[in-house]
Amino acid sequence: MIKPGTVLLAEDLKGKGHSWDMVKSKVWERLYIPIAEDADDFFIVDKDQD
C-alpha cells in the first residue's frame, strides 16, 4: 500500500506496465519521467553504503 508522501520509482521498459487500485480516495497525483533506453541517468553509486 502506497500512502501519501511515499515516492515510488518503477522501471518497466519491457513489460506490460503497472495497474493501480484506489483505496479510500479518488485523488491520484503522479509524475511520469520517461527515460530513454540506454540513456545516462547520472546515478552514482555510494560505495561507502555497501
PDB file of C-alpha atoms in Angstrom:
ATOM      1  CA  MET A   1       0.000   0.000   0.000  1.00  0.00           C
ATOM      2  CA  ILE A   2       1.377   3.380  -1.009  1.00  0.00           C
ATOM      3  CA  LYS A   3       0.450   6.184   1.391  1.00  0.00           C
ATOM      4  CA  PRO A   4       0.544   9.981   0.908  1.00  0.00           C
ATOM      5  CA  GLY A   5       4.110  11.248   0.844  1.00  0.00           C
ATOM      6  CA  THR A   6       5.530   7.979  -0.485  1.00  0.00           C
ATOM      7  CA  VAL A   7       7.647   8.200  -3.618  1.00  0.00           C
ATOM      8  CA  LEU A   8       7.535   5.111  -5.819  1.00  0.00           C
ATOM      9  CA  LEU A   9      10.118   4.636  -8.545  1.00  0.00           C
ATOM     10  CA  ALA A  10       9.132   1.934 -11.000  1.00  0.00           C
ATOM     11  CA  GLU A  11      11.059   0.945 -14.092  1.00  0.00           C
ATOM     12  CA  ASP A  12       9.334  -1.147 -16.704  1.00  0.00           C
ATOM     13  CA  LEU A  13      10.941  -0.904 -20.121  1.00  0.00           C
ATOM     14  CA  LYS A  14       9.864  -4.248 -21.488  1.00  0.00           C
ATOM     15  CA  GLY A  15       6.785  -5.385 -19.549  1.00  0.00           C
ATOM     16  CA  LYS A  16       3.085  -4.560 -19.759  1.00  0.00           C
ATOM     17  CA  GLY A  17       3.300  -1.780 -17.190  1.00  0.00           C
ATOM     18  CA  HIS A  18       1.563  -1.463 -13.859  1.00  0.00           C
ATOM     19  CA  SER A  19      -2.034  -1.310 -12.656  1.00  0.00           C
ATOM     20  CA  TRP A  20      -3.401   0.502  -9.611  1.00  0.00           C
ATOM     21  CA  ASP A  21      -6.481   0.312  -7.399  1.00  0.00           C
ATOM     22  CA  MET A  22      -7.512   3.402  -5.464  1.00  0.00           C
ATOM     23  CA  VAL A  23      -8.379   2.727  -1.814  1.00  0.00           C
ATOM     24  CA  LYS A  24     -10.403   5.311   0.155  1.00  0.00           C
ATOM     25  CA  SER A  25      -9.506   8.098  -2.284  1.00  0.00           C
ATOM     26  CA  LYS A  26     -10.264   9.417  -5.738  1.00  0.00           C
ATOM     27  CA  VAL A  27      -7.276  11.767  -5.919  1.00  0.00           C
ATOM     28  CA  TRP A  28      -4.105  10.485  -7.504  1.00  0.00           C
ATOM     29  CA  GLU A  29      -1.203  12.846  -8.081  1.00  0.00           C
ATOM     30  CA  ARG A  30       1.623  11.484 -10.189  1.00  0.00           C
ATOM     31  CA  LEU A  31       4.538  12.486 -12.329  1.00  0.00           C
ATOM     32  CA  TYR A  32       5.894  10.482 -15.228  1.00  0.00           C
ATOM     33  CA  ILE A  33       9.509  10.928 -16.260  1.00  0.00           C
ATOM     34  CA  PRO A  34      10.309   8.931 -19.366  1.00  0.00           C
ATOM     35  CA  ILE A  35      13.910   7.796 -19.624  1.00  0.00           C
ATOM     36  CA  ALA A  36      15.156   6.599 -22.988  1.00  0.00           C
ATOM     37  CA  GLU A  37      16.607   3.106 -23.004  1.00  0.00           C
ATOM     38  CA  ASP A  38      20.402   3.179 -22.651  1.00  0.00           C
ATOM     39  CA  ALA A  39      20.296   6.854 -21.634  1.00  0.00           C
ATOM     40  CA  ASP A  40      22.640   8.034 -18.881  1.00  0.00           C
ATOM     41  CA  ASP A  41      20.604   8.508 -15.686  1.00  0.00           C
ATOM     42  CA  PHE A  42      23.585  10.187 -13.941  1.00  0.00           C
ATOM     43  CA  PHE A  43      23.155   7.814 -10.966  1.00  0.00           C
ATOM     44  CA  ILE A  44      26.328   7.476  -8.898  1.00  0.00           C
ATOM     45  CA  VAL A  45      26.585   4.538  -6.509  1.00  0.00           C
ATOM     46  CA  ASP A  46      27.711   5.495  -2.998  1.00  0.00           C
ATOM     47  CA  LYS A  47      30.254   2.726  -2.440  1.00  0.00           C
ATOM     48  CA  ASP A  48      30.579   3.626   1.263  1.00  0.00           C
ATOM     49  CA  GLN A  49      26.983   2.406   1.827  1.00  0.00           C
ATOM     50  CA  ASP A  50      27.707  -1.238   0.955  1.00  0.00           C
TER      51      ASP A  50
END
